[in-house]
Coordinates of C-alpha atoms in Angstrom, one line a residue:
X1 CA 10.6 -1.2 12.2
X2 CA 14.2 -2.1 13.1
X3 CA 14.9 -2.3 16.9
X4 CA 18.7 -2.1 16.7
X5 CA 18.9 1.7 15.9
X6 CA 16.4 2.5 18.6
X7 CA 18.4 0.7 21.2
X8 CA 21.6 2.3 19.9
X9 CA 20.1 5.7 20.3
X10 CA 19.0 4.8 23.9
X11 CA 22.6 3.9 24.7
X12 CA 23.8 7.2 23.1
X13 CA 21.3 9.1 25.3
X14 CA 22.4 7.2 28.4
X15 CA 19.1 5.5 29.0
X16 CA 20.5 1.9 28.8
X17 CA 24.0 0.4 28.9
X18 CA 23.7 -2.5 26.5
X19 CA 21.7 -3.1 23.3
X20 CA 19.6 -6.2 24.1
X21 CA 19.1 -7.1 20.4
X22 CA 22.8 -6.8 19.5
X23 CA 24.0 -10.1 17.9
X24 CA 20.5 -11.4 17.2
X25 CA 20.1 -12.6 13.6
X26 CA 17.0 -11.6 11.8
X27 CA 14.8 -14.4 10.6
X28 CA 14.5 -14.3 6.9
X29 CA 11.0 -14.8 5.7
X30 CA 10.5 -17.0 2.7
X31 CA 8.9 -15.0 -0.2
X32 CA 5.5 -16.1 -1.2
X33 CA 3.1 -15.3 -3.9
X34 CA -0.3 -14.1 -2.9
X35 CA -3.1 -14.0 -5.3
X36 CA -6.7 -13.0 -4.9
X37 CA -8.9 -16.0 -5.3
X38 CA -12.1 -15.9 -7.5
X39 CA -14.1 -16.4 -4.2
X40 CA -12.4 -13.3 -2.7
X41 CA -13.0 -11.3 -5.9
X42 CA -16.7 -12.3 -5.9
X43 CA -17.0 -11.0 -2.3
X44 CA -15.4 -7.7 -3.2
X45 CA -17.7 -7.3 -6.2
X46 CA -20.7 -8.1 -4.1
X47 CA -19.8 -5.4 -1.5
X48 CA -19.1 -2.9 -4.2
X49 CA -22.5 -3.6 -5.9
X50 CA -24.3 -3.2 -2.5
X51 CA -22.6 0.1 -1.9
X52 CA -23.5 1.3 -5.4
X53 CA -27.2 0.5 -4.8
X54 CA -27.2 2.3 -1.4
X55 CA -28.6 5.9 -1.1
X56 CA -25.6 8.2 -1.4
X57 CA -25.1 11.9 -2.1
X58 CA -23.4 12.9 -5.3
X59 CA -20.2 13.7 -3.4
X60 CA -20.3 10.3 -1.7
X61 CA -20.8 8.6 -5.1
X62 CA -17.8 10.4 -6.6
X63 CA -15.7 9.3 -3.6
X64 CA -16.8 5.7 -4.1
X65 CA -15.8 5.9 -7.7
X66 CA -12.3 6.9 -6.7
X67 CA -12.2 4.1 -4.2
X68 CA -13.4 1.6 -6.8
X69 CA -10.8 2.7 -9.3
X70 CA -8.0 2.4 -6.7
X71 CA -9.2 -1.0 -5.7
X72 CA -9.5 -2.4 -9.2
X73 CA -6.1 -1.0 -10.2
X74 CA -4.6 -2.6 -7.1
X75 CA -6.2 -5.9 -7.7
X76 CA -5.7 -6.3 -11.4
X77 CA -2.2 -4.8 -11.7
X78 CA -0.5 -5.8 -8.4
X79 CA 0.9 -2.3 -8.4
X80 CA 2.1 -0.7 -5.1
X81 CA -0.3 1.7 -3.5
X82 CA 2.1 4.6 -3.7
X83 CA 2.4 4.1 -7.5
X84 CA -1.4 3.9 -7.9
X85 CA -2.0 7.0 -5.7
X86 CA 0.7 8.9 -7.7
X87 CA -0.7 8.1 -11.1
X88 CA -2.0 10.8 -13.4
X89 CA -4.8 10.5 -16.0
X90 CA -2.2 11.1 -18.8
X91 CA -0.6 7.8 -17.7
X92 CA -3.8 5.8 -18.2
X93 CA -5.6 4.8 -21.4
X94 CA -9.0 3.3 -20.7
X95 CA -9.7 2.7 -24.4
X96 CA -6.4 0.9 -25.0
X97 CA -6.6 -0.8 -21.5
X98 CA -3.1 0.0 -20.3
X99 CA -1.4 2.3 -17.8
X100 CA 2.2 3.4 -17.3
X101 CA 3.8 3.6 -13.9
X102 CA 6.3 6.3 -13.4
X103 CA 8.8 6.2 -10.6
X104 CA 7.5 7.5 -7.4
X105 CA 7.5 11.3 -7.6
X106 CA 8.5 11.9 -4.0
X107 CA 12.0 11.2 -2.7
X108 CA 12.0 8.8 0.2
X109 CA 13.2 10.6 3.3
X110 CA 15.1 8.8 5.9
X111 CA 13.8 9.2 9.4
X112 CA 16.4 10.2 12.0
X113 CA 15.7 9.8 15.7

């Protein structure tokens, strides 16, 4: 969240006289690559296996399958969660082992204060 627009709105509303963050330069973070290690993947698989073996209702099992599909897609494709959640079955080929990501189907709406 950016603070500058919030303080500017507070000035406009007469709540404060001066923007305390005006003139402060943002620290640029160095980009870094983050990969799931084999140890982390092993822990995820262990938890999933434990949950599969627990006593669940059919509805809970179906919900867990959806969670598992989401998790595997996220881990193995590095896709954004919005892209994964917006996928349709016609964009996935399990037999051919590929999926196609369409642009996000919702237009980003700018929030105005």
